[in-house]
mmCIF file of C-alpha atoms and ligand atoms in Angstrom:
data_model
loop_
_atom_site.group_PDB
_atom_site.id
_atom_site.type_symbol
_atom_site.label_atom_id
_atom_site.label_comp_id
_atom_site.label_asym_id
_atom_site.label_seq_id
_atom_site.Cartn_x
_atom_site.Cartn_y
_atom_site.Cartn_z
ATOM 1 C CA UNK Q 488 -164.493 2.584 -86.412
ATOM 2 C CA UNK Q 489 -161.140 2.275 -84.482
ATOM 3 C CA UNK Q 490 -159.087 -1.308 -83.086
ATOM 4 C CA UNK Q 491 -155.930 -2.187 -82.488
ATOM 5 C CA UNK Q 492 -154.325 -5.173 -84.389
ATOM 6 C CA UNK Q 493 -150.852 -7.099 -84.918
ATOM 7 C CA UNK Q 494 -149.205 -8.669 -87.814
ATOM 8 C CA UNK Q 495 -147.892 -11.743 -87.670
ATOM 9 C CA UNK Q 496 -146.424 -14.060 -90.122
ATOM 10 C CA UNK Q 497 -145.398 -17.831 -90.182
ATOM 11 C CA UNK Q 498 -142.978 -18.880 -92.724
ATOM 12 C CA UNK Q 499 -143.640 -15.855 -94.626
ATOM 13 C CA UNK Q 500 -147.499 -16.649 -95.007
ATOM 14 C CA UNK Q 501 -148.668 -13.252 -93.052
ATOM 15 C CA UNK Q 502 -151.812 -12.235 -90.992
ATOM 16 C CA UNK Q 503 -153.938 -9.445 -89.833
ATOM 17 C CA UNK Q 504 -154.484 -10.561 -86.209
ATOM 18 C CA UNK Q 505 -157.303 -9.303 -84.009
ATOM 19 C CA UNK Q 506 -158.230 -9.982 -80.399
ATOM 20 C CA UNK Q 507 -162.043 -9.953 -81.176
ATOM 21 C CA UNK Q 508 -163.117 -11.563 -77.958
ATOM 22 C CA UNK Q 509 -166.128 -8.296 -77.526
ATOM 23 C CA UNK Q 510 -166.764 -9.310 -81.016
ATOM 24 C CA UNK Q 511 -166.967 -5.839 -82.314
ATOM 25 C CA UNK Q 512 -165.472 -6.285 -85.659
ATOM 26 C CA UNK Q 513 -167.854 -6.616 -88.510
ATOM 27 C CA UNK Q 514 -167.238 -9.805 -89.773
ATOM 28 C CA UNK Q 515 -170.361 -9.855 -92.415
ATOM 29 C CA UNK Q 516 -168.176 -6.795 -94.154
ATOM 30 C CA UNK Q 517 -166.033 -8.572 -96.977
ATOM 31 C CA UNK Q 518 -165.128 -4.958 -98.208
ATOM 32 C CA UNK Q 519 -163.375 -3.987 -94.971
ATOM 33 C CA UNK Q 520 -161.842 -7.640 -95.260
ATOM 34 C CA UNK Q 521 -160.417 -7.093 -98.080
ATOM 35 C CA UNK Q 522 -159.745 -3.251 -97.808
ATOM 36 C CA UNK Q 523 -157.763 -4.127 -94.678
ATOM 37 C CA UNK Q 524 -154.986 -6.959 -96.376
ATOM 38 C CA UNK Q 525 -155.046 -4.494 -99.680
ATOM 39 C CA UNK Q 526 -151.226 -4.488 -100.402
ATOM 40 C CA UNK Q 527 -151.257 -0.672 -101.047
ATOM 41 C CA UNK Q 528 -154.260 1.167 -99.772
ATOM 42 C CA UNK Q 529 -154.543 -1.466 -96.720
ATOM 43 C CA UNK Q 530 -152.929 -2.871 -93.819
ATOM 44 C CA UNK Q 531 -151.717 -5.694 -96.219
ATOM 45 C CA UNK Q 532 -151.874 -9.322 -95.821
ATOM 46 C CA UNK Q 533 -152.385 -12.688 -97.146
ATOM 47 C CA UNK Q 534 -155.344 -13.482 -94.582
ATOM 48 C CA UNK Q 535 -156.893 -11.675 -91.733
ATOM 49 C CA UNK Q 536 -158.002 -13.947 -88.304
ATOM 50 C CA UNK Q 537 -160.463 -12.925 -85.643
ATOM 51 C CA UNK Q 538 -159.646 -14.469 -82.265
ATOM 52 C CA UNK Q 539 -163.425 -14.351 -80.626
ATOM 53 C CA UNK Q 540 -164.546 -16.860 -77.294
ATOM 54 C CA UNK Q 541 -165.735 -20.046 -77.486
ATOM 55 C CA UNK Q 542 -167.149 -22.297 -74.944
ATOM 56 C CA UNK Q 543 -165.464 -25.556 -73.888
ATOM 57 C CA UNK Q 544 -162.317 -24.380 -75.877
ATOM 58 C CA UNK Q 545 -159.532 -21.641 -75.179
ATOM 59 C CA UNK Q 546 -160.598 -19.674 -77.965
ATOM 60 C CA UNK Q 547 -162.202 -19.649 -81.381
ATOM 61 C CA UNK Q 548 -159.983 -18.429 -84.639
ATOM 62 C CA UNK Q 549 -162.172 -17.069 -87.838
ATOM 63 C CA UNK Q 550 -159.964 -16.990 -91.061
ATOM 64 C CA UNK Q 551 -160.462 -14.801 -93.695
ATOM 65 C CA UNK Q 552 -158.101 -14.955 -97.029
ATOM 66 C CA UNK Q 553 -157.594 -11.644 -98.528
ATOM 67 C CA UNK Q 554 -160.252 -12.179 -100.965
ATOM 68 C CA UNK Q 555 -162.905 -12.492 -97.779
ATOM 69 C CA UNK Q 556 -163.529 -15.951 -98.424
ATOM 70 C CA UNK Q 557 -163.243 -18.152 -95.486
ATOM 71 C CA UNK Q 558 -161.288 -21.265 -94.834
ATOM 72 C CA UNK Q 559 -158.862 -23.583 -92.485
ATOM 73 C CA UNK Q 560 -155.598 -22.134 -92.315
ATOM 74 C CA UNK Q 561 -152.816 -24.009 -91.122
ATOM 75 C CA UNK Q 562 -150.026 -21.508 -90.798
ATOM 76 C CA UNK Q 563 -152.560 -18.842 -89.773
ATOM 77 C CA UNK Q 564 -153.430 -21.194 -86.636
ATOM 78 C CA UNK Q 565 -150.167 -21.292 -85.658
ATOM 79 C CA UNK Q 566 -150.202 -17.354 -85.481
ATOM 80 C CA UNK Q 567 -153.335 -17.189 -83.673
ATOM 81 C CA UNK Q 568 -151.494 -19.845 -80.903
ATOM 82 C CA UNK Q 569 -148.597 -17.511 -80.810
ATOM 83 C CA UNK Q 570 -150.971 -14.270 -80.270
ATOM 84 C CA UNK Q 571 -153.026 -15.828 -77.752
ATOM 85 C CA UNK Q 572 -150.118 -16.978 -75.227
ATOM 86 C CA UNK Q 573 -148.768 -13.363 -76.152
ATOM 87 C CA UNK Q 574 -152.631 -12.201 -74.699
ATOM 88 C CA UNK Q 575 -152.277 -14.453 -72.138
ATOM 89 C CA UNK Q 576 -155.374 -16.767 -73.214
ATOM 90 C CA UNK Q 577 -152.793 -19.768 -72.639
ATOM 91 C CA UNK Q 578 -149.781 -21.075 -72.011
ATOM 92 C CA UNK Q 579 -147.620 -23.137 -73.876
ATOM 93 C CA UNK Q 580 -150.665 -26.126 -74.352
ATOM 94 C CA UNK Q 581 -154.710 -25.033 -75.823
ATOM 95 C CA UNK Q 582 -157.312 -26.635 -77.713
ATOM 96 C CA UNK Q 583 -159.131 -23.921 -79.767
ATOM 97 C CA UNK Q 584 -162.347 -24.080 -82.736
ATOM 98 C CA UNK Q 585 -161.543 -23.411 -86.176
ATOM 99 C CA UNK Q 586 -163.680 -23.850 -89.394
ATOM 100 C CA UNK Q 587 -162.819 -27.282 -89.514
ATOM 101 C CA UNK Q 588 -163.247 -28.163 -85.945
ATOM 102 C CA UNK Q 589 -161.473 -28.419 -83.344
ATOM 103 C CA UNK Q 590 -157.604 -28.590 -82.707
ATOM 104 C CA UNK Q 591 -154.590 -28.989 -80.552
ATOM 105 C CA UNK Q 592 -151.547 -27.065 -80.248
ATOM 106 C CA UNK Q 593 -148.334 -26.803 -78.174
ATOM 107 C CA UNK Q 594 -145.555 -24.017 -78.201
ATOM 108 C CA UNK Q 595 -141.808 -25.238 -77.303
ATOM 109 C CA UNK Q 596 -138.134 -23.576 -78.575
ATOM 110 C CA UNK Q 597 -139.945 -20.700 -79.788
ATOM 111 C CA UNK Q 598 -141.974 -23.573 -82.278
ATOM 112 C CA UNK Q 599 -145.818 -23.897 -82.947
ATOM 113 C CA UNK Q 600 -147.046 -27.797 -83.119
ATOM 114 C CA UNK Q 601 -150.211 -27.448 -84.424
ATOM 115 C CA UNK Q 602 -152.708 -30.806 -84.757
ATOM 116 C CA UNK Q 603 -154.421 -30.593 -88.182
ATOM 117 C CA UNK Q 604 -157.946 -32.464 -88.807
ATOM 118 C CA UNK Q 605 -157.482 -36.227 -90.201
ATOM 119 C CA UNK Q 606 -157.351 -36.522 -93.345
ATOM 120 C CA UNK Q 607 -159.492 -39.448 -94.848
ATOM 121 C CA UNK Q 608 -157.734 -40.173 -98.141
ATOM 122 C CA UNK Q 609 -155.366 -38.670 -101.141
ATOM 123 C CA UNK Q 610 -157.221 -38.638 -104.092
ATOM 124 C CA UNK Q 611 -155.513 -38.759 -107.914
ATOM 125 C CA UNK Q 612 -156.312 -35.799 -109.892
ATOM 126 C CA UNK Q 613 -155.045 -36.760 -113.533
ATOM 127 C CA UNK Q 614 -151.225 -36.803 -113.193
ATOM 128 C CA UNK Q 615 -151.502 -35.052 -109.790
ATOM 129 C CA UNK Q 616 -152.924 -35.687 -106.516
ATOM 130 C CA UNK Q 617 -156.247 -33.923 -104.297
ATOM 131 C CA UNK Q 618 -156.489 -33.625 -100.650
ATOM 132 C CA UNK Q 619 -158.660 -31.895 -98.442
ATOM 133 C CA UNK Q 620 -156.343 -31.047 -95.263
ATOM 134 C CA UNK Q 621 -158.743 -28.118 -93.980
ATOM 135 C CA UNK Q 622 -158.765 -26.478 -97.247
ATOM 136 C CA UNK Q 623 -158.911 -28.350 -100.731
ATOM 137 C CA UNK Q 624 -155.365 -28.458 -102.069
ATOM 138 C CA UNK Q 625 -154.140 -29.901 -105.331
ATOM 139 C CA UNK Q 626 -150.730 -31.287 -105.644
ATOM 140 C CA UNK Q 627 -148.349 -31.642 -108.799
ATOM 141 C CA UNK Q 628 -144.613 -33.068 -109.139
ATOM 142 C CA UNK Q 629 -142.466 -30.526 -111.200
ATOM 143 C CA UNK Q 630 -139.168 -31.200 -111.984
ATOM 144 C CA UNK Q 631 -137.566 -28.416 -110.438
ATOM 145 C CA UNK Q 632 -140.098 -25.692 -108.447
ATOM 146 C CA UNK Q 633 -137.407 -22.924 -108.172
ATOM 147 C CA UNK Q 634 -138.176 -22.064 -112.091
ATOM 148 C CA UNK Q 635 -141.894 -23.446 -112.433
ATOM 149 C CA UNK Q 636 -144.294 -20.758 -113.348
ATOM 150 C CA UNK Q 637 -146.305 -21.342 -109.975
ATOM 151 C CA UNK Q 638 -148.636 -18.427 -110.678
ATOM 152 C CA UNK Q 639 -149.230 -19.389 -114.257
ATOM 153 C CA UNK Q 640 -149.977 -22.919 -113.941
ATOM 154 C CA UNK Q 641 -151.511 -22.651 -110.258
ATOM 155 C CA UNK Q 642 -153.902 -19.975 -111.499
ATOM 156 C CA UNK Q 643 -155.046 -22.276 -114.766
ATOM 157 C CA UNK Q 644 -155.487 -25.282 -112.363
ATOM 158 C CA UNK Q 645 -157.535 -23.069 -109.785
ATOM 159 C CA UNK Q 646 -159.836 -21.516 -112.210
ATOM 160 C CA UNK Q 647 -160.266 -25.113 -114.001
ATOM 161 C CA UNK Q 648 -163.682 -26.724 -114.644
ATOM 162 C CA UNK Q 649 -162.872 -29.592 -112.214
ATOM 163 C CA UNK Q 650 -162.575 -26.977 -109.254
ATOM 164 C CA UNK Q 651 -165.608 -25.098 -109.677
ATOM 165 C CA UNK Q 652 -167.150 -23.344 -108.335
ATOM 166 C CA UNK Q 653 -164.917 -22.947 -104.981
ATOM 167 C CA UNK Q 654 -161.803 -23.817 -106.847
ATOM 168 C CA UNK Q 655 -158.732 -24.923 -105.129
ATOM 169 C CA UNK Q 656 -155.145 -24.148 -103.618
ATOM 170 C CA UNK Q 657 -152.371 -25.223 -106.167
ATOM 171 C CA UNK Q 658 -149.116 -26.422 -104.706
ATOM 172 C CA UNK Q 659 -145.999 -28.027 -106.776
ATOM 173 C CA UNK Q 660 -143.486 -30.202 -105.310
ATOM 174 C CA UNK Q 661 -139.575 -30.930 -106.163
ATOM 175 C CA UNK Q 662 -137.866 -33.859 -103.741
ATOM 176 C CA UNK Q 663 -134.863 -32.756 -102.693
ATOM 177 C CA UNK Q 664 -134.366 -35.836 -100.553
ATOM 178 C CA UNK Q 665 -135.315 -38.840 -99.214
ATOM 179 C CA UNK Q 666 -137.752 -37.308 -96.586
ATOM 180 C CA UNK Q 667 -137.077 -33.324 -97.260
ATOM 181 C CA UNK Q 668 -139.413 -31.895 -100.199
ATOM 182 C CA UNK Q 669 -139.170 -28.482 -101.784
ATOM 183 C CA UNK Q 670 -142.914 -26.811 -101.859
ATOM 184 C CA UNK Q 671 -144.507 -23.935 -103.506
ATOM 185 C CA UNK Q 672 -147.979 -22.725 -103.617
ATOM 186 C CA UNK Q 673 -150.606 -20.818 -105.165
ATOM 187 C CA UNK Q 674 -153.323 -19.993 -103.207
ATOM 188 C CA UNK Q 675 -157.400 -19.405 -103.716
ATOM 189 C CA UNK Q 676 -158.405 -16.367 -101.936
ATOM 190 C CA UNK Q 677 -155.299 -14.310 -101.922
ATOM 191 C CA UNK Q 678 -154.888 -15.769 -105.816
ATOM 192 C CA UNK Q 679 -151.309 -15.780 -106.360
ATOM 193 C CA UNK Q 680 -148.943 -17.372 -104.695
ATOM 194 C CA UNK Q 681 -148.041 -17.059 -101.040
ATOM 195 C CA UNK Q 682 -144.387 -17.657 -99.294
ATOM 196 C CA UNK Q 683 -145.634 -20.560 -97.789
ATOM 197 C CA UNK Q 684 -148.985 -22.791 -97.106
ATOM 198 C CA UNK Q 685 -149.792 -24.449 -94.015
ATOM 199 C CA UNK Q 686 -152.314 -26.619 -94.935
ATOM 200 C CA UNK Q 687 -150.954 -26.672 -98.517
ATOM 201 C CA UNK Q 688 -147.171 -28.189 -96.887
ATOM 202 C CA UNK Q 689 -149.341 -30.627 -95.142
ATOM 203 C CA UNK Q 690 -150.791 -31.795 -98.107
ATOM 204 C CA UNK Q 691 -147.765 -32.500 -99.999
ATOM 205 C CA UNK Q 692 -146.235 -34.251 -96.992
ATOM 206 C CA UNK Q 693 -148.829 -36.318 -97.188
ATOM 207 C CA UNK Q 694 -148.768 -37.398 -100.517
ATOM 208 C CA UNK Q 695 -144.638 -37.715 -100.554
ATOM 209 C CA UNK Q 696 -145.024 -39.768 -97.047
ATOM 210 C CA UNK Q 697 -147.619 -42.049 -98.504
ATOM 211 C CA UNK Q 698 -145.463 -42.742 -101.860
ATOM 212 C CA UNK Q 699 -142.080 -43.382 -99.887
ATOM 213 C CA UNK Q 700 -143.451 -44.591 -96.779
ATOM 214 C CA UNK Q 701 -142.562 -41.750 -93.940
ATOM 215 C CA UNK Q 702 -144.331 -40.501 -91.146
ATOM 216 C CA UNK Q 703 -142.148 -37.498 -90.865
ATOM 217 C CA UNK Q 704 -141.453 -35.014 -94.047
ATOM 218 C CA UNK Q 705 -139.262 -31.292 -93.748
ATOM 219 C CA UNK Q 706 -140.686 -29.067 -96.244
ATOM 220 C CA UNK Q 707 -138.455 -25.763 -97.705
ATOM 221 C CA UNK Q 708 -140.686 -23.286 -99.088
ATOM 222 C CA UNK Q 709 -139.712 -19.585 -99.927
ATOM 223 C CA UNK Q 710 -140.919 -18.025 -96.361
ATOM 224 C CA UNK Q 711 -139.163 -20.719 -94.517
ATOM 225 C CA UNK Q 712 -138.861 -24.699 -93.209
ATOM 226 C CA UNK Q 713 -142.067 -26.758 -91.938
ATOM 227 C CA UNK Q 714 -141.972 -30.043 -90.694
ATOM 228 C CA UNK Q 715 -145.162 -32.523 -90.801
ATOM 229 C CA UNK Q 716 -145.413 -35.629 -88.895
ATOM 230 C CA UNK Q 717 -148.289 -38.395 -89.257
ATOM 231 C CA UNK Q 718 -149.590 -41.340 -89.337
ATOM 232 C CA UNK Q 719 -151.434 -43.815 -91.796
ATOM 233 C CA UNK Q 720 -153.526 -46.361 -91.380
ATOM 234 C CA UNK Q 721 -154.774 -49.166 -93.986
ATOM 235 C CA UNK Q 722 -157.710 -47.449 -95.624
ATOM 236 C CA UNK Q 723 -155.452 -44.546 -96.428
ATOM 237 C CA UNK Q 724 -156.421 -42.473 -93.765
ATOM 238 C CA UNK Q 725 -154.377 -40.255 -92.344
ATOM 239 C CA UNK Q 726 -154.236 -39.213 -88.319
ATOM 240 C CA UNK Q 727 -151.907 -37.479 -86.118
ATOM 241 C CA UNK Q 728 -150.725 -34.702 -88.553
ATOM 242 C CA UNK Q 729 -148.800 -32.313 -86.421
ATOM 243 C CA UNK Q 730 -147.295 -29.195 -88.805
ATOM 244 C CA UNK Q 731 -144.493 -27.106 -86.978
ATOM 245 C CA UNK Q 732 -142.849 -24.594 -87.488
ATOM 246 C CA UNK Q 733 -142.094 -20.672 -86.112
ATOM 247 C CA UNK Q 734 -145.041 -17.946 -85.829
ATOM 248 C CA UNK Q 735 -143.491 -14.458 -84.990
ATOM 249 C CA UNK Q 736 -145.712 -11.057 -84.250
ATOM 250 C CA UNK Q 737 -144.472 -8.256 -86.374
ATOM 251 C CA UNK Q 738 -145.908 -5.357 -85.906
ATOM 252 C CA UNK Q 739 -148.580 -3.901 -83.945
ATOM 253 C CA UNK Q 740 -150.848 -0.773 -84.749
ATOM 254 C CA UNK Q 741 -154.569 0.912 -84.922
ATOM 255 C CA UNK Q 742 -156.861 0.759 -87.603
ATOM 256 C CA UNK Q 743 -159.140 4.095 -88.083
ATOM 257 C CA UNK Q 744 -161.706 3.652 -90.441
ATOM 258 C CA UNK Q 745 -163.273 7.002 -91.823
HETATM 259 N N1 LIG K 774 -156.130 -19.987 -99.135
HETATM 260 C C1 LIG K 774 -156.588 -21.172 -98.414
HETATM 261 C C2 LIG K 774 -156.697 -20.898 -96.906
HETATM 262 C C3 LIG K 774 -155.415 -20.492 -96.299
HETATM 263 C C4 LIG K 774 -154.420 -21.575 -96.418
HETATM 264 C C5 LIG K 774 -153.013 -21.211 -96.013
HETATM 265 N N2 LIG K 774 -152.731 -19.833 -95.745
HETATM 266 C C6 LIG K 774 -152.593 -22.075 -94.859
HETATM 267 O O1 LIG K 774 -151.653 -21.722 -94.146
HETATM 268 O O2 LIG K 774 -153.211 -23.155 -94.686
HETATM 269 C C7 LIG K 774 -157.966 -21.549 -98.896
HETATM 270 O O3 LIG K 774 -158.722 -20.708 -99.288
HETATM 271 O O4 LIG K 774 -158.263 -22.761 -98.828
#
């Protein structure tokens, strides 16, 4: 088998991408998946995304982590936006279908807006928090991130009893001020942690916003800056997430599969 595809990566969190709109890639074959975003014998990626038609929307993104397991993926949206004005599916507006449903997206300064799925409430999870922004994401305060053993911990808190069976993304949080947080993030399906997490930033915005009332939060995290804006309503909903930040394409090539 033979196709062309491009890397991209957003914040650092980085993507197969493949313009599957004649839907010849074998989606039902986890091996390839995973053979493809293999570090050393593969491609290499944290995720890989198939960009297929879809009626009554611009296009339709499939997500795959590394692992093969499937999922909402907030940063890898914003690369498949990016890819698809560089394919000339859109311009700088679209509406597209993800695994969640659908969403909206613009593209100005060379910056992806991307609408994320309301969120209906933060949960507590012991000390810590639970949200479900797309994907299931824990969230835990930690003095300072920089030096917190995010694979360590995040792995233990994935693999835990209260996550089975699907488990859970892991991200840990150090304010650095009033509405900027530092974030970073171990993830289920790549299982260990990533540069940065789309839907994992979100998440922690969230949770900071609702605990010192903002509708706006900057996130640092090791591949780069995010910003989230929302807002809340009384029941502790959440609506209007928008996460932004830059989605570049990398590197383009052909895959030959003996
Ligand atoms: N690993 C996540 C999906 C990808 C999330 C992350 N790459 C993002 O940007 O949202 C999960 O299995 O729920």
């Amino acid at each position: 088998m033979e196709f062309s595809f491009y890397k991209y990566q957003g914040t650092g969190n980085d993507f197969i991408m493949i313009d599957d709109r004649v839907e010849n890639f074998p989606e039902q074959d986890l091996q390839l998946v995973q053979n493809l975003c293999d570090r050393k014998f593969g491609i290499g990626a944290d995720g890989l995304i198939l960009i297929r038609n879809k009626e009554g929307f611009d296009f339709e993104m499939i997500y795959f982590n590394a692992d093969g397991s499937q999922s909402m993926c907030g940063n890898g949206a914003r690369c498949a936006v990016a890819f698809s004005k560089f394919l000339g599916i859109i311009s700088d507006q679209t509406r597209f279908m993800a695994i969640d449903g659908p969403h909206t997206a613009n593209i100005a300064d060379e910056l992806i807006s991307l609408e994320m799925s309301p969120v209906n409430s933060l949960s507590n999870a012991g000390q810590d928090y639970f949200v479900n922004t797309g994907s299931p994401h824990h969230v835990r305060f930690v003095e300072d991130v920089i030096t917190y053993p995010v694979v360590e911990a995040g792995k233990a808190i994935r693999y835990s009893e209260a996550y089975q069976p699907k488990g859970t993304n892991v991200n840990f949080i150090t304010p650095i001020s009033e509405n900027e947080i530092h974030v970073r993030t171990y993830e289920r399906g790549v299982e260990n942690e990533t540069l940065s997490c789309g839907t994992g930033v979100t998440a922690c915005a969230l949770v900071y916003g609702y605990q010192n009332e903002l509708n706006e939060v900057k996130i640092k995290t090791p591949g780069g800056n995010l910003s989230v804006n929302f807002t809340s309503a009384a029941d502790g909903s959440f609506q209007n997430i928008i996460l932004t930040g830059p989605a570049q394409q990398v590197y383009q090539g052909k895959w030959k599969s003996k």
